[in-house]
mmCIF file of C-alpha atoms and ligand atoms in Angstrom:
data_model
loop_
_atom_site.group_PDB
_atom_site.id
_atom_site.type_symbol
_atom_site.label_atom_id
_atom_site.label_comp_id
_atom_site.label_asym_id
_atom_site.label_seq_id
_atom_site.Cartn_x
_atom_site.Cartn_y
_atom_site.Cartn_z
ATOM 1 C CA UNK A 40 -167.010 31.178 58.589
ATOM 2 C CA UNK A 41 -165.483 30.916 54.758
ATOM 3 C CA UNK A 42 -162.404 29.234 53.678
ATOM 4 C CA UNK A 43 -161.820 32.171 51.117
ATOM 5 C CA UNK A 44 -158.079 33.566 51.070
ATOM 6 C CA UNK A 45 -157.026 36.837 51.307
ATOM 7 C CA UNK A 46 -154.640 36.510 48.734
ATOM 8 C CA UNK A 47 -153.432 40.898 48.977
ATOM 9 C CA UNK A 48 -155.010 42.754 51.644
ATOM 10 C CA UNK A 49 -158.330 43.191 50.526
ATOM 11 C CA UNK A 50 -158.725 41.151 47.957
ATOM 12 C CA UNK A 51 -160.141 37.559 48.350
ATOM 13 C CA UNK A 52 -159.636 34.471 46.326
ATOM 14 C CA UNK A 53 -162.382 31.646 46.088
ATOM 15 C CA UNK A 54 -161.382 28.724 47.280
ATOM 16 C CA UNK A 55 -159.843 26.599 44.283
ATOM 17 C CA UNK A 56 -161.578 23.648 44.711
ATOM 18 C CA UNK A 57 -161.522 21.147 42.358
ATOM 19 C CA UNK A 58 -165.502 21.825 41.510
ATOM 20 C CA UNK A 59 -164.481 25.460 41.156
ATOM 21 C CA UNK A 60 -161.415 24.597 38.929
ATOM 22 C CA UNK A 61 -163.950 22.229 37.044
ATOM 23 C CA UNK A 62 -166.163 25.365 36.379
ATOM 24 C CA UNK A 63 -163.789 27.338 35.188
ATOM 25 C CA UNK A 64 -162.515 24.682 32.908
ATOM 26 C CA UNK A 65 -165.625 24.532 31.210
ATOM 27 C CA UNK A 66 -166.301 28.608 30.910
ATOM 28 C CA UNK A 67 -162.211 28.978 29.773
ATOM 29 C CA UNK A 68 -162.312 26.603 26.698
ATOM 30 C CA UNK A 69 -163.258 28.054 23.675
ATOM 31 C CA UNK A 70 -165.468 25.012 21.729
ATOM 32 C CA UNK A 71 -168.181 26.090 25.048
ATOM 33 C CA UNK A 72 -171.542 26.818 23.410
ATOM 34 C CA UNK A 73 -173.149 29.900 24.602
ATOM 35 C CA UNK A 74 -175.633 27.824 26.558
ATOM 36 C CA UNK A 75 -172.929 26.167 28.916
ATOM 37 C CA UNK A 76 -171.000 29.403 29.072
ATOM 38 C CA UNK A 77 -173.818 31.032 30.592
ATOM 39 C CA UNK A 78 -174.874 28.093 32.937
ATOM 40 C CA UNK A 79 -171.496 27.517 34.541
ATOM 41 C CA UNK A 80 -170.287 31.183 34.853
ATOM 42 C CA UNK A 81 -173.842 31.634 36.057
ATOM 43 C CA UNK A 82 -172.815 29.393 39.129
ATOM 44 C CA UNK A 83 -169.547 31.051 39.435
ATOM 45 C CA UNK A 84 -171.439 33.804 40.202
ATOM 46 C CA UNK A 85 -173.315 33.011 42.856
ATOM 47 C CA UNK A 86 -170.703 32.007 44.343
ATOM 48 C CA UNK A 87 -168.899 34.857 44.391
ATOM 49 C CA UNK A 88 -171.789 36.440 45.778
ATOM 50 C CA UNK A 89 -171.912 34.395 48.753
ATOM 51 C CA UNK A 90 -168.529 35.271 49.184
ATOM 52 C CA UNK A 91 -169.603 38.885 49.224
ATOM 53 C CA UNK A 92 -171.965 38.363 52.030
ATOM 54 C CA UNK A 93 -169.623 36.227 53.676
ATOM 55 C CA UNK A 94 -167.526 39.294 54.467
ATOM 56 C CA UNK A 95 -170.654 41.377 55.772
ATOM 57 C CA UNK A 96 -170.604 42.670 59.482
ATOM 58 C CA UNK A 97 -173.085 40.617 61.526
ATOM 59 C CA UNK A 98 -174.349 41.154 64.999
ATOM 60 C CA UNK A 99 -174.831 38.601 67.146
ATOM 61 C CA UNK A 100 -178.868 37.978 67.726
ATOM 62 C CA UNK A 101 -180.665 36.243 69.912
ATOM 63 C CA UNK A 102 -183.896 33.876 68.527
ATOM 64 C CA UNK A 103 -186.697 32.320 70.835
ATOM 65 C CA UNK A 104 -187.439 28.332 69.301
ATOM 66 C CA UNK A 105 -189.528 26.311 69.447
ATOM 67 C CA UNK A 106 -190.201 24.931 72.877
ATOM 68 C CA UNK A 107 -188.494 27.855 74.671
ATOM 69 C CA UNK A 108 -185.139 27.212 73.374
ATOM 70 C CA UNK A 109 -182.340 29.658 72.693
ATOM 71 C CA UNK A 110 -180.136 30.325 69.506
ATOM 72 C CA UNK A 111 -177.273 32.527 69.152
ATOM 73 C CA UNK A 112 -177.532 33.604 65.492
ATOM 74 C CA UNK A 113 -176.060 36.473 63.847
ATOM 75 C CA UNK A 114 -178.416 39.543 61.743
ATOM 76 C CA UNK A 115 -176.512 41.523 59.500
ATOM 77 C CA UNK A 116 -175.957 45.030 60.199
ATOM 78 C CA UNK A 117 -177.087 47.343 57.244
ATOM 79 C CA UNK A 118 -177.908 47.357 53.461
ATOM 80 C CA UNK A 119 -176.501 46.122 50.557
ATOM 81 C CA UNK A 120 -177.746 47.231 46.863
ATOM 82 C CA UNK A 121 -176.146 45.797 43.390
ATOM 83 C CA UNK A 122 -173.969 47.967 41.469
ATOM 84 C CA UNK A 123 -173.101 46.582 37.664
ATOM 85 C CA UNK A 124 -171.023 48.268 34.797
ATOM 86 C CA UNK A 125 -173.138 47.657 31.423
ATOM 87 C CA UNK A 126 -173.008 45.766 30.001
ATOM 88 C CA UNK A 127 -171.214 42.285 31.265
ATOM 89 C CA UNK A 128 -172.148 43.486 34.476
ATOM 90 C CA UNK A 129 -175.554 42.861 34.070
ATOM 91 C CA UNK A 130 -174.550 39.350 33.704
ATOM 92 C CA UNK A 131 -173.878 39.228 37.159
ATOM 93 C CA UNK A 132 -177.082 40.504 38.536
ATOM 94 C CA UNK A 133 -179.039 37.639 38.722
ATOM 95 C CA UNK A 134 -176.991 35.755 41.135
ATOM 96 C CA UNK A 135 -177.594 38.870 43.274
ATOM 97 C CA UNK A 136 -181.064 38.977 42.845
ATOM 98 C CA UNK A 137 -181.462 34.819 43.794
ATOM 99 C CA UNK A 138 -178.852 34.650 47.153
ATOM 100 C CA UNK A 139 -180.628 38.496 48.311
ATOM 101 C CA UNK A 140 -184.808 38.968 48.036
ATOM 102 C CA UNK A 141 -185.925 42.521 46.540
ATOM 103 C CA UNK A 142 -182.952 43.609 46.381
ATOM 104 C CA UNK A 143 -181.919 47.271 45.086
ATOM 105 C CA UNK A 144 -179.545 47.501 41.482
ATOM 106 C CA UNK A 145 -177.976 50.453 39.918
ATOM 107 C CA UNK A 146 -176.609 50.440 37.062
ATOM 108 C CA UNK A 147 -173.435 52.280 35.404
ATOM 109 C CA UNK A 148 -171.897 52.679 31.501
ATOM 110 C CA UNK A 149 -169.121 52.950 30.901
ATOM 111 C CA UNK A 150 -167.148 53.326 27.533
ATOM 112 C CA UNK A 151 -164.314 53.929 25.825
ATOM 113 C CA UNK A 152 -164.769 57.687 24.166
ATOM 114 C CA UNK A 153 -163.876 57.555 20.955
ATOM 115 C CA UNK A 154 -161.525 60.342 20.399
ATOM 116 C CA UNK A 155 -159.669 60.270 24.038
ATOM 117 C CA UNK A 156 -159.459 56.389 23.872
ATOM 118 C CA UNK A 157 -159.886 56.656 27.683
ATOM 119 C CA UNK A 158 -162.986 55.091 29.900
ATOM 120 C CA UNK A 159 -165.730 57.584 29.833
ATOM 121 C CA UNK A 160 -169.351 57.838 32.156
ATOM 122 C CA UNK A 161 -172.250 58.013 30.087
ATOM 123 C CA UNK A 162 -175.005 56.677 32.468
ATOM 124 C CA UNK A 163 -175.532 56.511 35.209
ATOM 125 C CA UNK A 164 -178.758 55.363 37.832
ATOM 126 C CA UNK A 165 -178.161 54.630 41.724
ATOM 127 C CA UNK A 166 -180.405 54.019 44.940
ATOM 128 C CA UNK A 167 -181.208 57.548 46.581
ATOM 129 C CA UNK A 168 -180.010 56.098 50.016
ATOM 130 C CA UNK A 169 -176.726 54.844 47.907
ATOM 131 C CA UNK A 170 -174.708 56.179 50.732
ATOM 132 C CA UNK A 171 -175.920 54.245 53.553
ATOM 133 C CA UNK A 172 -175.962 50.454 51.532
ATOM 134 C CA UNK A 173 -172.754 48.366 50.932
ATOM 135 C CA UNK A 174 -172.057 47.852 47.207
ATOM 136 C CA UNK A 175 -171.397 45.028 45.513
ATOM 137 C CA UNK A 176 -170.119 46.197 42.418
ATOM 138 C CA UNK A 177 -170.942 43.568 39.420
ATOM 139 C CA UNK A 178 -168.323 43.349 36.278
ATOM 140 C CA UNK A 179 -166.857 40.200 35.244
ATOM 141 C CA UNK A 180 -163.756 40.561 33.956
ATOM 142 C CA UNK A 181 -161.046 42.446 35.989
ATOM 143 C CA UNK A 182 -158.290 43.860 33.106
ATOM 144 C CA UNK A 183 -156.845 47.114 33.581
ATOM 145 C CA UNK A 184 -159.580 48.725 36.162
ATOM 146 C CA UNK A 185 -160.205 51.644 34.029
ATOM 147 C CA UNK A 186 -164.264 50.739 33.794
ATOM 148 C CA UNK A 187 -164.268 49.292 37.646
ATOM 149 C CA UNK A 188 -162.165 53.002 39.069
ATOM 150 C CA UNK A 189 -164.267 54.842 37.625
ATOM 151 C CA UNK A 190 -167.554 53.423 38.573
ATOM 152 C CA UNK A 191 -165.702 53.374 41.729
ATOM 153 C CA UNK A 192 -165.482 57.150 41.772
ATOM 154 C CA UNK A 193 -168.639 57.329 40.807
ATOM 155 C CA UNK A 194 -169.617 55.390 44.285
ATOM 156 C CA UNK A 195 -167.932 57.517 46.419
ATOM 157 C CA UNK A 196 -168.903 61.050 44.775
ATOM 158 C CA UNK A 197 -172.459 59.599 46.136
ATOM 159 C CA UNK A 198 -171.437 58.973 49.406
ATOM 160 C CA UNK A 199 -170.562 55.058 49.673
ATOM 161 C CA UNK A 200 -167.311 54.603 51.738
ATOM 162 C CA UNK A 201 -164.452 53.040 50.111
ATOM 163 C CA UNK A 202 -164.407 50.180 52.696
ATOM 164 C CA UNK A 203 -168.012 49.153 52.219
ATOM 165 C CA UNK A 204 -167.371 48.510 48.337
ATOM 166 C CA UNK A 205 -166.588 45.083 47.322
ATOM 167 C CA UNK A 206 -166.344 44.632 43.516
ATOM 168 C CA UNK A 207 -167.391 40.855 42.935
ATOM 169 C CA UNK A 208 -165.274 39.762 39.423
ATOM 170 C CA UNK A 209 -164.832 36.169 37.803
ATOM 171 C CA UNK A 210 -161.082 36.680 36.876
ATOM 172 C CA UNK A 211 -158.764 39.144 37.693
ATOM 173 C CA UNK A 212 -154.981 40.385 36.044
ATOM 174 C CA UNK A 213 -152.633 40.628 38.136
ATOM 175 C CA UNK A 214 -152.226 44.699 36.299
ATOM 176 C CA UNK A 215 -155.493 45.572 37.258
ATOM 177 C CA UNK A 216 -155.312 44.416 40.865
ATOM 178 C CA UNK A 217 -152.145 46.415 41.322
ATOM 179 C CA UNK A 218 -153.333 49.468 39.862
ATOM 180 C CA UNK A 219 -157.124 49.131 41.760
ATOM 181 C CA UNK A 220 -155.671 48.783 45.292
ATOM 182 C CA UNK A 221 -152.707 51.362 44.779
ATOM 183 C CA UNK A 222 -155.946 53.683 44.046
ATOM 184 C CA UNK A 223 -158.327 52.280 45.986
ATOM 185 C CA UNK A 224 -156.488 50.408 48.932
ATOM 186 C CA UNK A 225 -159.624 49.890 51.094
ATOM 187 C CA UNK A 226 -162.358 48.298 48.564
ATOM 188 C CA UNK A 227 -162.577 44.770 48.975
ATOM 189 C CA UNK A 228 -161.785 42.825 45.367
ATOM 190 C CA UNK A 229 -163.369 39.152 45.398
ATOM 191 C CA UNK A 230 -162.714 37.400 42.712
ATOM 192 C CA UNK A 231 -162.753 33.512 41.488
ATOM 193 C CA UNK A 232 -159.365 33.393 39.891
ATOM 194 C CA UNK A 233 -156.392 35.581 39.443
ATOM 195 C CA UNK A 234 -154.797 35.303 35.820
ATOM 196 C CA UNK A 235 -150.986 35.379 34.265
ATOM 197 C CA UNK A 236 -151.325 38.780 33.029
ATOM 198 C CA UNK A 237 -152.734 41.054 30.720
ATOM 199 C CA UNK A 238 -151.972 40.659 26.267
ATOM 200 C CA UNK A 239 -151.072 43.538 23.885
ATOM 201 C CA UNK A 240 -154.679 44.390 23.367
ATOM 202 C CA UNK A 241 -155.602 43.738 27.447
ATOM 203 C CA UNK A 242 -157.193 40.593 27.464
ATOM 204 C CA UNK A 243 -156.674 38.631 30.480
ATOM 205 C CA UNK A 244 -154.240 36.118 29.479
ATOM 206 C CA UNK A 245 -155.375 32.776 29.696
ATOM 207 C CA UNK A 246 -158.320 34.311 30.728
ATOM 208 C CA UNK A 247 -161.487 33.335 28.719
ATOM 209 C CA UNK A 248 -161.549 35.504 26.060
ATOM 210 C CA UNK A 249 -164.778 38.577 25.572
ATOM 211 C CA UNK A 250 -166.798 38.008 28.802
ATOM 212 C CA UNK A 251 -170.042 40.262 26.704
ATOM 213 C CA UNK A 252 -169.880 38.575 23.766
ATOM 214 C CA UNK A 253 -169.882 35.246 25.393
ATOM 215 C CA UNK A 254 -172.995 35.589 27.396
ATOM 216 C CA UNK A 255 -174.646 37.447 25.547
ATOM 217 C CA UNK A 256 -174.342 36.692 21.859
ATOM 218 C CA UNK A 257 -173.365 33.994 19.278
HETATM 219 N N1 URA B 117 -162.738 41.840 28.959
HETATM 220 C C1 URA B 117 -163.032 40.979 28.804
HETATM 221 O O1 URA B 117 -164.201 40.362 28.512
HETATM 222 N N2 URA B 117 -161.849 39.701 28.717
HETATM 223 C C2 URA B 117 -160.819 40.603 28.726
HETATM 224 O O2 URA B 117 -160.427 38.956 28.845
HETATM 225 C C3 URA B 117 -160.512 41.334 29.904
HETATM 226 C C4 URA B 117 -161.583 42.255 29.439
#
């Protein structure tokens, strides 16, 4: 059983334990150096992946144990894959690989179009049988939701069922959650924190700054 909270329909918030708040206190701190930022972000990512796995359907399974004993257990139904939104989402791939051996991981690159300032799809590489899979969509920050919504559009066009998409992120803004849910009500959002708002530059407040820069650079 999971102690995560469904704060709105299909929005699942990790339990706000002292441990989790401690991890966020480290990664939100602007003085935190890259090595610690990566280490503690990875710990949160692992918790998000575990929660994603908790949400998957299972069927009962009868297990034959030592000495003829029988255990009534559970077996996952169906296959999963990860899809990361390049670049920041790639930081979440290892957390998924740590939990799921040989998991297939696809990639989607979406960038702001210089002319229109709107998100534009530049590249996609996805497992061919993705329509048969549960998909963990990986992007650490749900700000406006523009990129993630475009990524969901790509997944739907490849035949993935909306209710089989789980969007994992470390921090979400209410504006992003609202936009996302209005368009894709059946996608499950799994987040570690819901912040106050977006600022005029579309950064999450209080947030943690630019996740990709802090994870990969400096
Ligand atoms: N992306 C980030 O890295 N940080 C934000 O606050 C919003 C989007």
